Short mmCIF file of C-alpha atoms in Angstrom, two decimals:
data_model
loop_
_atom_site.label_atom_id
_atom_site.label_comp_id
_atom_site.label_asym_id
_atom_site.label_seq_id
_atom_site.Cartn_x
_atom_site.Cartn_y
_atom_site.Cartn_z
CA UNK C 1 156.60 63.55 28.55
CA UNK C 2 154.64 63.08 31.72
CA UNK C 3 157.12 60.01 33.26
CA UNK C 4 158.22 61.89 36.15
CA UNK C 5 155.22 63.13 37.44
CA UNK C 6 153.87 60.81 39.58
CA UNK C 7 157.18 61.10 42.35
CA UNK C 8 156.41 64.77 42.21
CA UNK C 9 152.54 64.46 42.37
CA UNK C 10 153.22 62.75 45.50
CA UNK C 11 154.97 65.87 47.13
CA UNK C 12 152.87 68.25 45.90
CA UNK C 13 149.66 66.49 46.81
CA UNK C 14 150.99 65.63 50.53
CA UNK C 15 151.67 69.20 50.83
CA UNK C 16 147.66 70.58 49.54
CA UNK C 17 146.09 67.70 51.28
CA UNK C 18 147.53 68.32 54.52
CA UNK C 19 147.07 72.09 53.80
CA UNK C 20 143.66 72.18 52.79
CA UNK C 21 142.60 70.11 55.98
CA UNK C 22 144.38 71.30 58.88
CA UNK C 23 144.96 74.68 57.70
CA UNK C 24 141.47 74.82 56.79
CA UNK C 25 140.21 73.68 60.64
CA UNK C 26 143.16 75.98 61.74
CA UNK C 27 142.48 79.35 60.25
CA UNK C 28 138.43 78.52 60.73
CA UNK C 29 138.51 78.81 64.21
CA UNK C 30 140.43 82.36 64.62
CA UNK C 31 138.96 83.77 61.14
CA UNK C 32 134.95 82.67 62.62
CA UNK C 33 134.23 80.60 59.37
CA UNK C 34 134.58 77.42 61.16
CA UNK C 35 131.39 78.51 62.90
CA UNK C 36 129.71 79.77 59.31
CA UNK C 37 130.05 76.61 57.89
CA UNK C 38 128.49 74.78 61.04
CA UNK C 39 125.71 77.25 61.25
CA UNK C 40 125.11 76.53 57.09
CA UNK C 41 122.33 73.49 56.70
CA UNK C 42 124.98 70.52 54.88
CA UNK C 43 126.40 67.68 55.98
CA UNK C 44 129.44 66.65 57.12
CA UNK C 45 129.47 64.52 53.89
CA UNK C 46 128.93 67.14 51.44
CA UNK C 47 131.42 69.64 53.35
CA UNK C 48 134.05 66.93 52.84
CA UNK C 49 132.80 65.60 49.04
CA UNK C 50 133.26 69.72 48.27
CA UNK C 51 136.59 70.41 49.49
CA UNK C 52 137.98 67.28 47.97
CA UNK C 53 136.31 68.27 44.82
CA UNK C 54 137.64 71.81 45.20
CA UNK C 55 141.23 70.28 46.05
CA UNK C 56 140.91 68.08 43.04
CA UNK C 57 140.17 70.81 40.73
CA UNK C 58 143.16 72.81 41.29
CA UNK C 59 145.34 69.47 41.05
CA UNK C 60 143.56 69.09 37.47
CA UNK C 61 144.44 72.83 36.81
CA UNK C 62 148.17 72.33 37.35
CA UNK C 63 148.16 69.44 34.90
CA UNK C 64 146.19 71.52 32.48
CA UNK C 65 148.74 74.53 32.46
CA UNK C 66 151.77 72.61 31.17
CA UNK C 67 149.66 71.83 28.26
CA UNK C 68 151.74 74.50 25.96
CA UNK C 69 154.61 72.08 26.42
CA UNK C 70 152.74 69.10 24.52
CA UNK C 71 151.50 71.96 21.95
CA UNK C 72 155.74 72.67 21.78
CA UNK C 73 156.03 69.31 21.28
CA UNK C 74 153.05 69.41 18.57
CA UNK C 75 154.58 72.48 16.46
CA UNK C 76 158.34 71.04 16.55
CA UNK C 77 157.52 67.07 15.54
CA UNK C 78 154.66 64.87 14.55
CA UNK C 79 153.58 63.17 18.20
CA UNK C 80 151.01 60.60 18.99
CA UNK C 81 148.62 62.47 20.53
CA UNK C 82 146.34 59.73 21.64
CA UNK C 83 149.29 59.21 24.37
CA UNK C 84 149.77 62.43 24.93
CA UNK C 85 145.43 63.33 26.12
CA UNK C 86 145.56 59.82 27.52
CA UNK C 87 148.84 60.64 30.03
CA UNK C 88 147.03 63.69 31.11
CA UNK C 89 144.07 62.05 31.56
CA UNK C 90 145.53 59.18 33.29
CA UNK C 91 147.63 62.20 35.39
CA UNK C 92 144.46 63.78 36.48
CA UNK C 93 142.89 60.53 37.70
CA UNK C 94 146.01 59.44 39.22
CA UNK C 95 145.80 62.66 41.59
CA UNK C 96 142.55 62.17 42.34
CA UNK C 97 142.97 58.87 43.72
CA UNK C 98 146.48 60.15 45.36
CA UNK C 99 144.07 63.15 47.15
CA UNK C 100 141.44 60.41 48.00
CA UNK C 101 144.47 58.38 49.93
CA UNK C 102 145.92 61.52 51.57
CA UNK C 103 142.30 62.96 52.73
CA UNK C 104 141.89 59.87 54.56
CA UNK C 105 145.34 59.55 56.10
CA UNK C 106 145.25 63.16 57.34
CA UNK C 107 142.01 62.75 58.36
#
């Protein structure tokens, strides 16, 4: 169900990853939250940590929502659905270490 994925995980993670970094540092300096954040008492370390986190959240979100396809799946057959959690699983980890790759490339 999920074999496909990963070539378009890669597009679609490029695209956030370089997004959420440069347009981030972009629209920060002529929208004046650049200079919020470095007025705000965290580190460099958890400003990072955060917006990978955030990043990653909204990567496992988009996995989530095509959910109703494996319950599809569910209502028209019998599938296993040990592979079925354990490819979305697996898909959510696999972004994470995509986004992990990316943030440091584009960093």
């Amino acid at each position: 169900m999920l074999r496909h994925f990963g070539g378009s995980l890669l597009f679609t993670l490029a695209a956030l990853a370089l997004g959420a970094w440069y347009g981030w540092t972009l629209t920060g300096t002529t929208a004046g939250t650049l200079e919020l954040l470095f007025t705000l008492p965290i580190t460099p370390l958890s400003a990072v940590l955060g917006k990978y986190f955030a990043a990653w959240t909204f990567l496992a979100l988009a996995i989530v929502l095509s959910f109703p396809m494996a319950l599809t799946i569910g209502y028209l057959g019998s599938p296993d659905w040990g592979v079925i959690i354990s490819s979305y699983v697996g898909s959510i980890l696999m972004a994470g270490s995509y986004l992990g790759v990316c943030s440091l490339t584009s960093a």
